[in-house]
GROMACS .gro file of C-alpha atoms in nm:
model
   95
    1MET     CA    1   1.175  -2.474  -0.884
    2LYS     CA    2   0.803  -2.400  -0.876
    3GLU     CA    3   0.826  -2.246  -0.527
    4THR     CA    4   1.117  -2.028  -0.636
    5LEU     CA    5   0.920  -1.897  -0.935
    6LYS     CA    6   0.623  -1.833  -0.708
    7SER     CA    7   0.840  -1.639  -0.465
    8VAL     CA    8   0.995  -1.433  -0.743
    9TRP     CA    9   0.649  -1.362  -0.885
   10TRP     CA   10   0.521  -1.237  -0.546
   11LEU     CA   11   0.834  -1.027  -0.503
   12ILE     CA   12   0.770  -0.861  -0.842
   13ILE     CA   13   0.406  -0.797  -0.748
   14ASN     CA   14   0.507  -0.644  -0.413
   15ILE     CA   15   0.764  -0.417  -0.579
   16GLY     CA   16   0.494  -0.309  -0.825
   17TYR     CA   17   0.259  -0.223  -0.538
   18LEU     CA   18   0.531  -0.017  -0.370
   19ILE     CA   19   0.600   0.175  -0.691
   20ALA     CA   20   0.226   0.235  -0.741
   21ILE     CA   21   0.188   0.363  -0.384
   22LEU     CA   22   0.484   0.600  -0.424
   23LEU     CA   23   0.355   0.729  -0.759
   24LEU     CA   24   0.008   0.782  -0.614
   25GLY     CA   25   0.153   0.987  -0.329
   26LEU     CA   26   0.362   1.187  -0.574
   27PHE     CA   27   0.055   1.259  -0.786
   28LEU     CA   28  -0.168   1.355  -0.494
   29PHE     CA   29   0.073   1.606  -0.343
   30THR     CA   30   0.269   1.750  -0.636
   31VAL     CA   31   0.083   1.721  -0.966
   32PRO     CA   32  -0.246   1.902  -0.895
   33SER     CA   33  -0.207   2.276  -0.917
   34GLN     CA   34  -0.450   2.312  -0.629
   35SER     CA   35  -0.264   2.090  -0.383
   36ASP     CA   36  -0.224   2.379  -0.136
   37ASP     CA   37  -0.599   2.434  -0.137
   38PHE     CA   38  -0.656   2.061  -0.101
   39VAL     CA   39  -0.440   2.035   0.212
   40TYR     CA   40  -0.583   2.360   0.353
   41ALA     CA   41  -0.939   2.235   0.307
   42PHE     CA   42  -0.872   1.922   0.508
   43ALA     CA   43  -0.677   2.108   0.775
   44GLN     CA   44  -0.886   2.422   0.825
   45ASP     CA   45  -1.231   2.404   0.672
   46PHE     CA   46  -1.512   2.201   0.816
   47GLU     CA   47  -1.744   2.119   0.532
   48PRO     CA   48  -1.955   1.804   0.512
   49ASP     CA   49  -1.824   1.722   0.163
   50TYR     CA   50  -1.464   1.710   0.282
   51VAL     CA   51  -1.552   1.512   0.594
   52LEU     CA   52  -1.747   1.266   0.380
   53ALA     CA   53  -1.453   1.232   0.140
   54VAL     CA   54  -1.220   1.153   0.430
   55TYR     CA   55  -1.455   0.894   0.578
   56LEU     CA   56  -1.513   0.727   0.242
   57SER     CA   57  -1.143   0.711   0.157
   58LEU     CA   58  -1.028   0.607   0.506
   59PRO     CA   59  -1.073   0.229   0.454
   60PHE     CA   60  -0.868   0.248   0.133
   61TRP     CA   61  -0.582   0.435   0.302
   62CYS     CA   62  -0.593   0.193   0.597
   63TRP     CA   63  -0.556  -0.095   0.350
   64VAL     CA   64  -0.269   0.083   0.171
   65THR     CA   65  -0.091   0.137   0.503
   66TRP     CA   66  -0.145  -0.223   0.612
   67TYR     CA   67  -0.031  -0.369   0.279
   68SER     CA   68   0.274  -0.142   0.269
   69GLY     CA   69   0.366  -0.263   0.617
   70CYS     CA   70   0.330  -0.625   0.504
   71ILE     CA   71   0.562  -0.560   0.210
   72ILE     CA   72   0.821  -0.380   0.420
   73LEU     CA   73   0.817  -0.649   0.691
   74GLN     CA   74   0.822  -0.932   0.433
   75ILE     CA   75   0.490  -1.073   0.556
   76ASP     CA   76   0.277  -1.245   0.294
   77PRO     CA   77  -0.077  -1.111   0.340
   78ILE     CA   78  -0.220  -1.366   0.097
   79GLN     CA   79  -0.138  -1.695   0.268
   80PRO     CA   80  -0.179  -1.780   0.638
   81SER     CA   81   0.148  -1.791   0.828
   82LEU     CA   82   0.137  -2.168   0.893
   83VAL     CA   83   0.094  -2.247   0.525
   84ARG     CA   84   0.373  -2.002   0.441
   85GLN     CA   85   0.606  -2.168   0.693
   86ASN     CA   86   0.520  -2.518   0.575
   87ARG     CA   87   0.579  -2.435   0.209
   88LYS     CA   88   0.883  -2.219   0.287
   89VAL     CA   89   0.749  -1.939   0.068
   90HIS     CA   90   0.940  -1.612   0.076
   91ARG     CA   91   1.218  -1.764   0.285
   92GLY     CA   92   1.541  -1.578   0.231
   93LEU     CA   93   1.391  -1.305   0.015
   94SER     CA   94   1.485  -0.952   0.099
   95PHE     CA   95   1.487  -0.618  -0.075
   0.00000   0.00000   0.00000
């Protein structure tokens, strides 16, 4: 029973992360009135401030991409795979 509750809890957390990632993307590309200028600045202009912003945010976006892939592929990034197999965590869960 405890393992089932743990699995359900992690499933809820993963769904929450997916919703947060989708809402963040929606905000970044639709809400700001200057989104066209934002995309143009990264695509066309070469200014040190924009380059610095990309380099500073790159590790965060790499983590978001990696964690999203883990959620989609049903891989638990928290526990090592051997522990996950031994405890049978997340077995049979699917979206």
